[in-house]
Tab-separated table of C-alpha atoms in Angstrom:
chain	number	residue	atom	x	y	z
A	1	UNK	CA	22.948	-41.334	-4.973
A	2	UNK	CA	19.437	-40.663	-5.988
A	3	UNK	CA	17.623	-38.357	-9.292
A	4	UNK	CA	14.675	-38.355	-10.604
A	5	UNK	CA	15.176	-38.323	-14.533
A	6	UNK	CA	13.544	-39.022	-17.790
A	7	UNK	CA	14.285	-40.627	-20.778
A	8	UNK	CA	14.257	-37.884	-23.732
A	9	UNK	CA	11.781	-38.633	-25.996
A	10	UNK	CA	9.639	-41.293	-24.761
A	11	UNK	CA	6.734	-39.523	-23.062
A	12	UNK	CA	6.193	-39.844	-19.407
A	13	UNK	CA	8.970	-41.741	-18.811
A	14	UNK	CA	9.853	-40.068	-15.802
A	15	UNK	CA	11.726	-42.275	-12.526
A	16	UNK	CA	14.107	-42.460	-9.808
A	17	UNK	CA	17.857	-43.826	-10.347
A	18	UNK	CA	20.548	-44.255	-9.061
A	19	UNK	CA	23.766	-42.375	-10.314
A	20	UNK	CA	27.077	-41.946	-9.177
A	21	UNK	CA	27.689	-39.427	-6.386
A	22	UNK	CA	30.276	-36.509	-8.297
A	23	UNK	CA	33.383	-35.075	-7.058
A	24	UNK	CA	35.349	-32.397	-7.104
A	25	UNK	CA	37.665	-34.182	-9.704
A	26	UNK	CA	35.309	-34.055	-12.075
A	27	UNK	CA	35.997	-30.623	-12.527
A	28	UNK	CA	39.483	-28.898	-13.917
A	29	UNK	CA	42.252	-27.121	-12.411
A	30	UNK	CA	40.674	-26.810	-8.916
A	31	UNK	CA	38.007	-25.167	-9.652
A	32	UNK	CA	35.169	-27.224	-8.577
A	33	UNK	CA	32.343	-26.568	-6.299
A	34	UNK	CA	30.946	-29.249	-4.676
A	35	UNK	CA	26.923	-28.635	-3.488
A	36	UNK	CA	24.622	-30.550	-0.904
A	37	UNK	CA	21.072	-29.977	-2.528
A	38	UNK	CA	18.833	-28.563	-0.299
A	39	UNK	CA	15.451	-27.372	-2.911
A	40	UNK	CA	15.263	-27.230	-6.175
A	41	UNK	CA	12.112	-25.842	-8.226
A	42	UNK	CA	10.179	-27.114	-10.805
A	43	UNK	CA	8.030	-26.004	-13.352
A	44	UNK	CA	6.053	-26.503	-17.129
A	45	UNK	CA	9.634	-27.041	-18.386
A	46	UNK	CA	10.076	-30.240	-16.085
A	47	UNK	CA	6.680	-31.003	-17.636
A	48	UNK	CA	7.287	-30.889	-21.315
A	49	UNK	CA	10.512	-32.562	-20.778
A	50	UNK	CA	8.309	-35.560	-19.416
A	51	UNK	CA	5.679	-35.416	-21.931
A	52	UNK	CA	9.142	-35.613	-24.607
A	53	UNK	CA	8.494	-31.800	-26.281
A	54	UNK	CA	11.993	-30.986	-26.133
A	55	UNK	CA	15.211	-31.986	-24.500
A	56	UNK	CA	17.680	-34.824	-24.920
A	57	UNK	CA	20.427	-37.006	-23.092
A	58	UNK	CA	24.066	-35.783	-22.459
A	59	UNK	CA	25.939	-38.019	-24.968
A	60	UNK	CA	27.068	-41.622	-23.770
A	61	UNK	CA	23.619	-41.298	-21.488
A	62	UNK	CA	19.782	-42.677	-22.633
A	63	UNK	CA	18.506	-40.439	-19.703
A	64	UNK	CA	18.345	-36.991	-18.481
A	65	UNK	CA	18.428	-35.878	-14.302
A	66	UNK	CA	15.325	-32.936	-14.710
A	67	UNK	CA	15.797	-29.718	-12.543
A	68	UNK	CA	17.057	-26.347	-13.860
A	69	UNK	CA	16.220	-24.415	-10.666
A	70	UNK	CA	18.823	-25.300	-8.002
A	71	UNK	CA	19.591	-24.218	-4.824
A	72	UNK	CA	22.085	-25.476	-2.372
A	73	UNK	CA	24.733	-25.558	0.002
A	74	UNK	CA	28.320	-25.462	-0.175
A	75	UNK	CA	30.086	-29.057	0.835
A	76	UNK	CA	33.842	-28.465	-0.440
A	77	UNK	CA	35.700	-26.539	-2.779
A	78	UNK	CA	38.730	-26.917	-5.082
A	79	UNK	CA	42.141	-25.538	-4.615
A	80	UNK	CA	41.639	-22.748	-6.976
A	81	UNK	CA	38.241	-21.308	-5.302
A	82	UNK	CA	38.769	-17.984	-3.618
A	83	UNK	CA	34.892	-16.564	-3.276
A	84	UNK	CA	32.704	-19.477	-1.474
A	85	UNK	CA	33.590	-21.745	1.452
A	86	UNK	CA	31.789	-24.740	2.962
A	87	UNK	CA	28.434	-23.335	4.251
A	88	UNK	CA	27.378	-21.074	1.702
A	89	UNK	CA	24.297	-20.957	0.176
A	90	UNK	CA	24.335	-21.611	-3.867
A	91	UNK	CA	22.588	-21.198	-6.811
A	92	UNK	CA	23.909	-22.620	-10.182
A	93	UNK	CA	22.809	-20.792	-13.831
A	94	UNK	CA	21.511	-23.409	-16.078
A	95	UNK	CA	23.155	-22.539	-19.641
A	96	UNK	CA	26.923	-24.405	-20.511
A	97	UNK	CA	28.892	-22.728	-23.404
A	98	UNK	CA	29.053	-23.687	-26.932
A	99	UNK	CA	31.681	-22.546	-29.506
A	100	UNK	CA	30.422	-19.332	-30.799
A	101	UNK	CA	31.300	-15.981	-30.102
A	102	UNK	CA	28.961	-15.110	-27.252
A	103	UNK	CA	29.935	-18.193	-25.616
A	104	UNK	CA	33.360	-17.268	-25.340
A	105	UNK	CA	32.841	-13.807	-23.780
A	106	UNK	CA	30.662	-15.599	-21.065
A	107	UNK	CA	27.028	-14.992	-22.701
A	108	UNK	CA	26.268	-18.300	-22.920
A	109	UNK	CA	22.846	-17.157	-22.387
A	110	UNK	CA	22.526	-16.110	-26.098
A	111	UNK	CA	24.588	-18.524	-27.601
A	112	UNK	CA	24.352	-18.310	-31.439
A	113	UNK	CA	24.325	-22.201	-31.956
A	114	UNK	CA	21.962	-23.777	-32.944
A	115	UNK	CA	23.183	-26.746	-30.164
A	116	UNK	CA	22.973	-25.287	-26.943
A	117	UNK	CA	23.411	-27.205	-23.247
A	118	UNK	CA	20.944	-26.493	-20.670
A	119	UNK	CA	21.326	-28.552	-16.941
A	120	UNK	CA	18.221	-30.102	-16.454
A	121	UNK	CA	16.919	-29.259	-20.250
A	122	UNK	CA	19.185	-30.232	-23.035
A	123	UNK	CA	22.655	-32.134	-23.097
A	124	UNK	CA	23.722	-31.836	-19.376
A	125	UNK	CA	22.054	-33.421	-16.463
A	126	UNK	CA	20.625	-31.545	-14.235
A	127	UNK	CA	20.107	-30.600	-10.348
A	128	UNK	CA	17.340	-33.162	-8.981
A	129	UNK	CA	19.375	-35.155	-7.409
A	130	UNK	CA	21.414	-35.228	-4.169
A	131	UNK	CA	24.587	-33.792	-5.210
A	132	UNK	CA	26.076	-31.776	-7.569
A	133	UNK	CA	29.435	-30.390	-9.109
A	134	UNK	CA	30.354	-27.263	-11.152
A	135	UNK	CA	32.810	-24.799	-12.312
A	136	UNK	CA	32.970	-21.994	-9.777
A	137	UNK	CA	32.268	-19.471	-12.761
A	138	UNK	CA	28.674	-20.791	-12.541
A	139	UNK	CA	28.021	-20.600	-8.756
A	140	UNK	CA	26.001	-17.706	-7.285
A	141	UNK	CA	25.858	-16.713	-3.799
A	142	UNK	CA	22.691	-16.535	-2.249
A	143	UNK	CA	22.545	-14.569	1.285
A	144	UNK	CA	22.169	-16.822	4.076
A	145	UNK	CA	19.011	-14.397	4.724
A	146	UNK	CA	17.358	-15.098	1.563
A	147	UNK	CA	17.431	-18.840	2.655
A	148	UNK	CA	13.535	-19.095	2.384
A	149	UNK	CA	13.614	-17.637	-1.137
A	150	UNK	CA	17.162	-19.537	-1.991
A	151	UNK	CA	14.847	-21.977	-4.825
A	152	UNK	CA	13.341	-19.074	-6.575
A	153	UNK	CA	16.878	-17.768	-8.191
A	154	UNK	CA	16.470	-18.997	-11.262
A	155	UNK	CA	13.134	-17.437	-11.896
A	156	UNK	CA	14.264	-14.145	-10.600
A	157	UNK	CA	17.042	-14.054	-12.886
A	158	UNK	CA	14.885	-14.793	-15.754
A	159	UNK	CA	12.785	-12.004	-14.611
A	160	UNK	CA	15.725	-10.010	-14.079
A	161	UNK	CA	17.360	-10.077	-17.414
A	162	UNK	CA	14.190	-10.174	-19.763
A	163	UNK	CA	13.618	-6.938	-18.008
A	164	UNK	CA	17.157	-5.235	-18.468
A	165	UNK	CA	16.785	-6.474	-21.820
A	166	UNK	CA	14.116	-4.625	-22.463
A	167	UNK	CA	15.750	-1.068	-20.863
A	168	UNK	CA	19.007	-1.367	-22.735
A	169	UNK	CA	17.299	-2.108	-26.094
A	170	UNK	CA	15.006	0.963	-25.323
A	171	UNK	CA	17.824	3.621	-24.387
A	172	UNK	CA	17.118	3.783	-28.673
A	173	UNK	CA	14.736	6.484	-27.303
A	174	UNK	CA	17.231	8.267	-25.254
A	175	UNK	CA	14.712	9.389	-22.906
A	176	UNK	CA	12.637	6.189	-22.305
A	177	UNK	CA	10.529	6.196	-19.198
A	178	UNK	CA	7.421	3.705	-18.300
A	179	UNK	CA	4.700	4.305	-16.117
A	180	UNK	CA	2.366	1.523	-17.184
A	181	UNK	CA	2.760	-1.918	-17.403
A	182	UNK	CA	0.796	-4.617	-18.061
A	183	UNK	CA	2.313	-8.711	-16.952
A	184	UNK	CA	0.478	-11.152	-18.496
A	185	UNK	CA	0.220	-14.191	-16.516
A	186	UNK	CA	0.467	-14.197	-13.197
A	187	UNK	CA	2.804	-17.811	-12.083
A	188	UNK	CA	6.010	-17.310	-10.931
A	189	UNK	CA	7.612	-15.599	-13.535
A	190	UNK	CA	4.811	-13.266	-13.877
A	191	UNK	CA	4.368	-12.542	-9.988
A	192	UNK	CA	8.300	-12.040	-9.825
A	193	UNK	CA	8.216	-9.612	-12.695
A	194	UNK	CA	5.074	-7.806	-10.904
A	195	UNK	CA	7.696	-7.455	-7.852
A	196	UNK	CA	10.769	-6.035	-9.591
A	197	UNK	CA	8.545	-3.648	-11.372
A	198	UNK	CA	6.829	-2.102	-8.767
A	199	UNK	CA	9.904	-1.722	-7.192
A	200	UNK	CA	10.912	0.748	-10.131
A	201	UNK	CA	7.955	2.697	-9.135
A	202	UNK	CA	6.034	1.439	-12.109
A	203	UNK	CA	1.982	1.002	-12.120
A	204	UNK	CA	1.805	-2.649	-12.831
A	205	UNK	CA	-1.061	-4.268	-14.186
A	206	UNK	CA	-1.119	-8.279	-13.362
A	207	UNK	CA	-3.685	-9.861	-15.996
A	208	UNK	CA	-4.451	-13.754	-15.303
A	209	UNK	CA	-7.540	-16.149	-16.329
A	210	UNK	CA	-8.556	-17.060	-12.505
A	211	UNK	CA	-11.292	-14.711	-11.429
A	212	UNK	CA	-10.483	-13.246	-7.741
A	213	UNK	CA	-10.558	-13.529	-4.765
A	214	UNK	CA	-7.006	-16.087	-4.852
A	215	UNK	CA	-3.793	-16.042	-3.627
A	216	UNK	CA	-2.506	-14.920	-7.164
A	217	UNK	CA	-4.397	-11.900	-6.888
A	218	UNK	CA	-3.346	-11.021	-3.194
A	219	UNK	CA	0.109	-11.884	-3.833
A	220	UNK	CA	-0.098	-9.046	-6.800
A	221	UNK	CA	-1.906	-6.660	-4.677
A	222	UNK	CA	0.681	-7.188	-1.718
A	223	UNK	CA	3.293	-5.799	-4.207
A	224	UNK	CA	1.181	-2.740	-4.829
A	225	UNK	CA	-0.330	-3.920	-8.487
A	226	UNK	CA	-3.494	-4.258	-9.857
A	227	UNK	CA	-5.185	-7.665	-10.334
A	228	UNK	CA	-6.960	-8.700	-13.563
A	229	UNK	CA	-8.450	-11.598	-14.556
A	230	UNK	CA	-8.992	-12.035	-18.380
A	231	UNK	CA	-11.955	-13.635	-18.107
A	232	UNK	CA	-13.646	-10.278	-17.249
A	233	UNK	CA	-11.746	-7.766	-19.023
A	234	UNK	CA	-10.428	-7.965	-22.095
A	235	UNK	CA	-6.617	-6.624	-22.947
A	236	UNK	CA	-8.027	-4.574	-25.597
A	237	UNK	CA	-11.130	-3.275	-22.764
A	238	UNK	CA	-8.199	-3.084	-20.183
A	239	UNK	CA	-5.572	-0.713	-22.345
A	240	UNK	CA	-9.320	1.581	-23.365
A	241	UNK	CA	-9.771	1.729	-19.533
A	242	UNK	CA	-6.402	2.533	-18.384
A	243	UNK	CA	-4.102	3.618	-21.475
A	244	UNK	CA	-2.250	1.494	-23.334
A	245	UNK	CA	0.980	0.145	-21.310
A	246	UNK	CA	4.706	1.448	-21.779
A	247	UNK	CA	5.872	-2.166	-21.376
A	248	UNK	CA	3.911	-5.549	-21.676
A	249	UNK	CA	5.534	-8.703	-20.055
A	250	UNK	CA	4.449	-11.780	-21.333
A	251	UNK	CA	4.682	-15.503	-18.716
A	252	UNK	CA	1.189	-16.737	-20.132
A	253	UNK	CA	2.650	-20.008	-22.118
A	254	UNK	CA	-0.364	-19.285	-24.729
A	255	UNK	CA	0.930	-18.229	-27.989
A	256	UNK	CA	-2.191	-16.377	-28.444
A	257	UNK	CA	-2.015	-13.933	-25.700
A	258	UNK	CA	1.631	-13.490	-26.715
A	259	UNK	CA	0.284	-12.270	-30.172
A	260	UNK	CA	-2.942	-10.306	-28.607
A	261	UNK	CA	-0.250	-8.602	-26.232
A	262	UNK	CA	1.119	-7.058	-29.176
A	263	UNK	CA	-2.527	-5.244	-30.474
A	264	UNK	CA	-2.194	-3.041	-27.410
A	265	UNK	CA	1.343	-2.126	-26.822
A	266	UNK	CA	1.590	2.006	-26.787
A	267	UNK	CA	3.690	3.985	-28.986
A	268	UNK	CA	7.315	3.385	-28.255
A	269	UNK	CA	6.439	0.546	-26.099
A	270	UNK	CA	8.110	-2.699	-25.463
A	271	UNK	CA	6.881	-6.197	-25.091
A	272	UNK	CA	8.886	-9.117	-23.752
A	273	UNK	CA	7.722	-12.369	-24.604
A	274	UNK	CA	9.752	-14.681	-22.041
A	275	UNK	CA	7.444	-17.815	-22.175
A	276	UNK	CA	7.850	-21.541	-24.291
A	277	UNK	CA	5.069	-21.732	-26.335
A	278	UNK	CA	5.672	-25.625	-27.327
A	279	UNK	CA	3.449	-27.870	-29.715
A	280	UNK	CA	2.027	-27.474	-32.889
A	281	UNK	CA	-1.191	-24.652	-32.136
A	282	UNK	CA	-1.956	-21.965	-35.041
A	283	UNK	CA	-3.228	-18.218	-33.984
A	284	UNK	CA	-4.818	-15.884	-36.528
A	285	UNK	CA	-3.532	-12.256	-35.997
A	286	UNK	CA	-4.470	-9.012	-37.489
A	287	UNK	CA	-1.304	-8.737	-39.384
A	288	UNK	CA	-1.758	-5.320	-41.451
A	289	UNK	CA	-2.948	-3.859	-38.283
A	290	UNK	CA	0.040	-4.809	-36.092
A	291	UNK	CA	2.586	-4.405	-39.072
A	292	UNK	CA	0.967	-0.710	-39.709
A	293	UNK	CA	1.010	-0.039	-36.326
A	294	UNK	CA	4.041	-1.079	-34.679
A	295	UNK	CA	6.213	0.744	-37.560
A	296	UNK	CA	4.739	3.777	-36.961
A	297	UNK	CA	4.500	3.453	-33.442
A	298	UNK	CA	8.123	2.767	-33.270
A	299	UNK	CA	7.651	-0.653	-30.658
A	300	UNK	CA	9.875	-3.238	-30.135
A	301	UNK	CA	9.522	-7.114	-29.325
A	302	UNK	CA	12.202	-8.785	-27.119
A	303	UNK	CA	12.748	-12.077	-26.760
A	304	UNK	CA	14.538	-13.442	-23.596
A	305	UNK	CA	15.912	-16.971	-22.597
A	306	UNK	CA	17.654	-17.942	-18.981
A	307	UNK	CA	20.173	-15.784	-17.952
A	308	UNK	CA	23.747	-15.831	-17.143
A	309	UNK	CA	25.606	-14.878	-13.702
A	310	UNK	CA	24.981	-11.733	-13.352
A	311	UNK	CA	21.423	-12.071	-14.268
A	312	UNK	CA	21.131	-14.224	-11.166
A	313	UNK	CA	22.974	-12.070	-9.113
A	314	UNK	CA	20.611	-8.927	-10.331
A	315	UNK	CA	17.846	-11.563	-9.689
A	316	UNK	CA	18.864	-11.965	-6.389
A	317	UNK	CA	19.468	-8.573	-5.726
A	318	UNK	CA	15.623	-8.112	-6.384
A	319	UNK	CA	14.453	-10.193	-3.820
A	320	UNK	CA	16.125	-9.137	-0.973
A	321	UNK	CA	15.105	-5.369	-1.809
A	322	UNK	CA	11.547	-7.129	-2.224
A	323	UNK	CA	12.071	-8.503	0.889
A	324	UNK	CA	12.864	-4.992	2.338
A	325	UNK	CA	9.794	-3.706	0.303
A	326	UNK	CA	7.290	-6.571	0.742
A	327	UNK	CA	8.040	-8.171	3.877
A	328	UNK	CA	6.471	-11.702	3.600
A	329	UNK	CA	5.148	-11.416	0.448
A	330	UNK	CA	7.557	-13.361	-2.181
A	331	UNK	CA	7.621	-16.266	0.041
A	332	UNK	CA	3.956	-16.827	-0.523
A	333	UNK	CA	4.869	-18.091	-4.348
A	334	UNK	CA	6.552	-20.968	-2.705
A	335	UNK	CA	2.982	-23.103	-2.501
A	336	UNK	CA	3.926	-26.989	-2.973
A	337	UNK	CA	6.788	-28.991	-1.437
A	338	UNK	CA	7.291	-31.647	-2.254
A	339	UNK	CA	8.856	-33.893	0.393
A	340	UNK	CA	12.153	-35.769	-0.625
A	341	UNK	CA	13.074	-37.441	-4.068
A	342	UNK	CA	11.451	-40.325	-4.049
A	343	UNK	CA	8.245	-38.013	-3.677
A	344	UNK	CA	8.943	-37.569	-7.744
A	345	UNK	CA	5.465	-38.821	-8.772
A	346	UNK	CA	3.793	-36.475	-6.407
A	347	UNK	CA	6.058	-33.645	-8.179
A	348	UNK	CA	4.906	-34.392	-11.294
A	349	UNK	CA	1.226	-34.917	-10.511
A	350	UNK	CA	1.400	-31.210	-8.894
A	351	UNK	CA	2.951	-30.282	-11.795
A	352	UNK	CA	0.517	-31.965	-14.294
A	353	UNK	CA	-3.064	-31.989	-12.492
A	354	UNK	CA	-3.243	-29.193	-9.950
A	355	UNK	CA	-4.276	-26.049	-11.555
A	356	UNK	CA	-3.912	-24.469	-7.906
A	357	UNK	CA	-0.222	-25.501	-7.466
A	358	UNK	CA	1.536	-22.045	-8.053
A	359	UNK	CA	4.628	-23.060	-7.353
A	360	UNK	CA	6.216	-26.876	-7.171
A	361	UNK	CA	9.466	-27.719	-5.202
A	362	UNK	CA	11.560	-30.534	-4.081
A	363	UNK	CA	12.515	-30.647	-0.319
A	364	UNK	CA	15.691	-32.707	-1.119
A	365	UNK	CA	18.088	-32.069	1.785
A	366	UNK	CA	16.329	-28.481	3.282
């Protein structure tokens, strides 16, 4: 069967290949879940991976099969498999476990080693191809409603956890409530995290470089936030002009806005950096400043990678009561299909050259 894979480490080496159709043999004790691809996203990550910034072959293997956002459907199950049946619609989380402690309670997410297996990223192949097998543990539902928004799992489930992150670590404060928010970039990730927090009933401020009118903007504005673009107002002007924000999420990919995010974070306030700043750029930062301040301000930085089940299934969760909230709105992220696998050097020229591409995906069996 057909993928479109790379070889780690030699830059743009990306191509189409044949590999060996799996089976539900390939997976223990009946417990396999065998999926017809239907979409799968991809993103910067599929990118870097290309231009060899990170990732590597499974062992025995001098390539990698790219995709970490999957979505699919449900061809046959093992003998052990009580909770999906041909027909259902699938997601798959993207993190395998390791050997340390997390990894053995099922928080593979935050693995400990300093190895870690990604599908699609790091020591296990991933989802762009026809096919694919897996361990029911790792299978996620998706509502044969959310069909149209199937592909965009895996980004709400990043969105998802960074975010509960962010609330447990701040019941510290026992009483924690934001009202203000600022998201700082406005792609996926930060359009998804608009959505979930307006539906908490928080004032959400999406900040982005493209000057309005565009679809990022109305897209924002459809979820009830206001639209920012950076190259007009500052974040320092923006927190004078509206108070500094409870909460700062950071999808920009720009190590410096990660660090200027932190210069206007209010007191108590939390700021989740959940973007891959890769390469070798330097940033000067006002470190007395931010040291002073964030100790006596009492803030907190949080950190977030891809999340486990039950991040997908909260991720989930969020856009169907988006869907209730927003009727129309989240499937307007979904920009670029890209038609079929052998399409792959269309996917990656989206992905490389079109600044207006908000969101790339692969129309594999849909």
């Amino acid at each position: 069967m057909k993928a479109i894979a790379v070889h780690p480490g030699r830059p743009h080496s990306v191509h189409l290949r044949e590999i060996p159709k799996p089976s539900l043999a390939d997976i223990p004790n009946g417990r396999g879940v065998l999926v017809r691809v239907l979409q799968i996203g991809v993103d910067a990550t599929d990118r870097e991976i290309n231009d060899a910034l990170y990732g590597n072959a499974p062992d025995g293997n001098d390539y990698l099969v790219l995709g970490h956002e999957s979505f699919g459907e449900v061809v046959e199950v093992g003998s052990a498999v009580r909770d999906l049946k041909p027909g259902d619609l699938v997601s798959c989380t993207v993190r395998r476990p390791g050997t340390s402690i997390y990894d053995q309670i099922g928080r593979n997410d935050i693995t400990s080693d300093e190895v870690y297996f990604e599908r699609g990223i790091n020591l296990r192949h991933g989802y762009l191809t026809e096919y694919f097998v897996d361990d029911i543990e790792y299978m996620v539902k998706v509502p044969q409603k959310l069909r149209h928004l199937g592909v965009l799992s895996e980004p709400a489930s990043v969105c998802a956890k960074a975010l509960e992150q962010a609330f447990l670590a701040q019941q510290r404060l026992l009483v924690w409530n934001p009202q203000r928010a600022f998201v700082l970039g406005a792609g996926q990730i930060g359009l998804l995290a608009t959505m979930m927090l307006r539906l908490r009933g928080i004032e959400v401020f999406t900040v982005a470089r493209q000057r309005g009118p565009n679809l990022k903007q109305e897209i924002a504005e459809a979820y009830g936030a206001k639209y920012i673009s950076s190259q007009e107002t500052s974040l320092a002007d923006l927190a004078r002009h509206v108070g500094k924000p409870d909460l700062i999420f950071e999808a920009t990919g720009s190590a410096a806005i990660a660090f200027q995010a932190m210069e206007v974070l209010g007191h108590n306030g939390a700021l989740v950096w959940t973007s891959i700043t890769g390469g070798q750029h330097k940033v000067e930062v006002p470190g007395d400043k931010i040291n002073l301040e964030w100790v006596l301000g009492n803030k907190l930085l949080v950190a977030s990678v891809n999340g486990n089940r039950r991040h997908f299934e909260l991720g989930i969760q969020a856009l169907a009561h988006g869907e209730l909230a927003y009727p129309g709105v989240t499937e307007r992220i979904l920009t670029n299909p890209v038609q079929g696998l052998d399409n792959y050097q269309e996917m990656m020229r989206l992905l490389v050259e079109d600044k207006s591409a908000l969101k790339v995906f692969v129309n594999v069996g849909a």
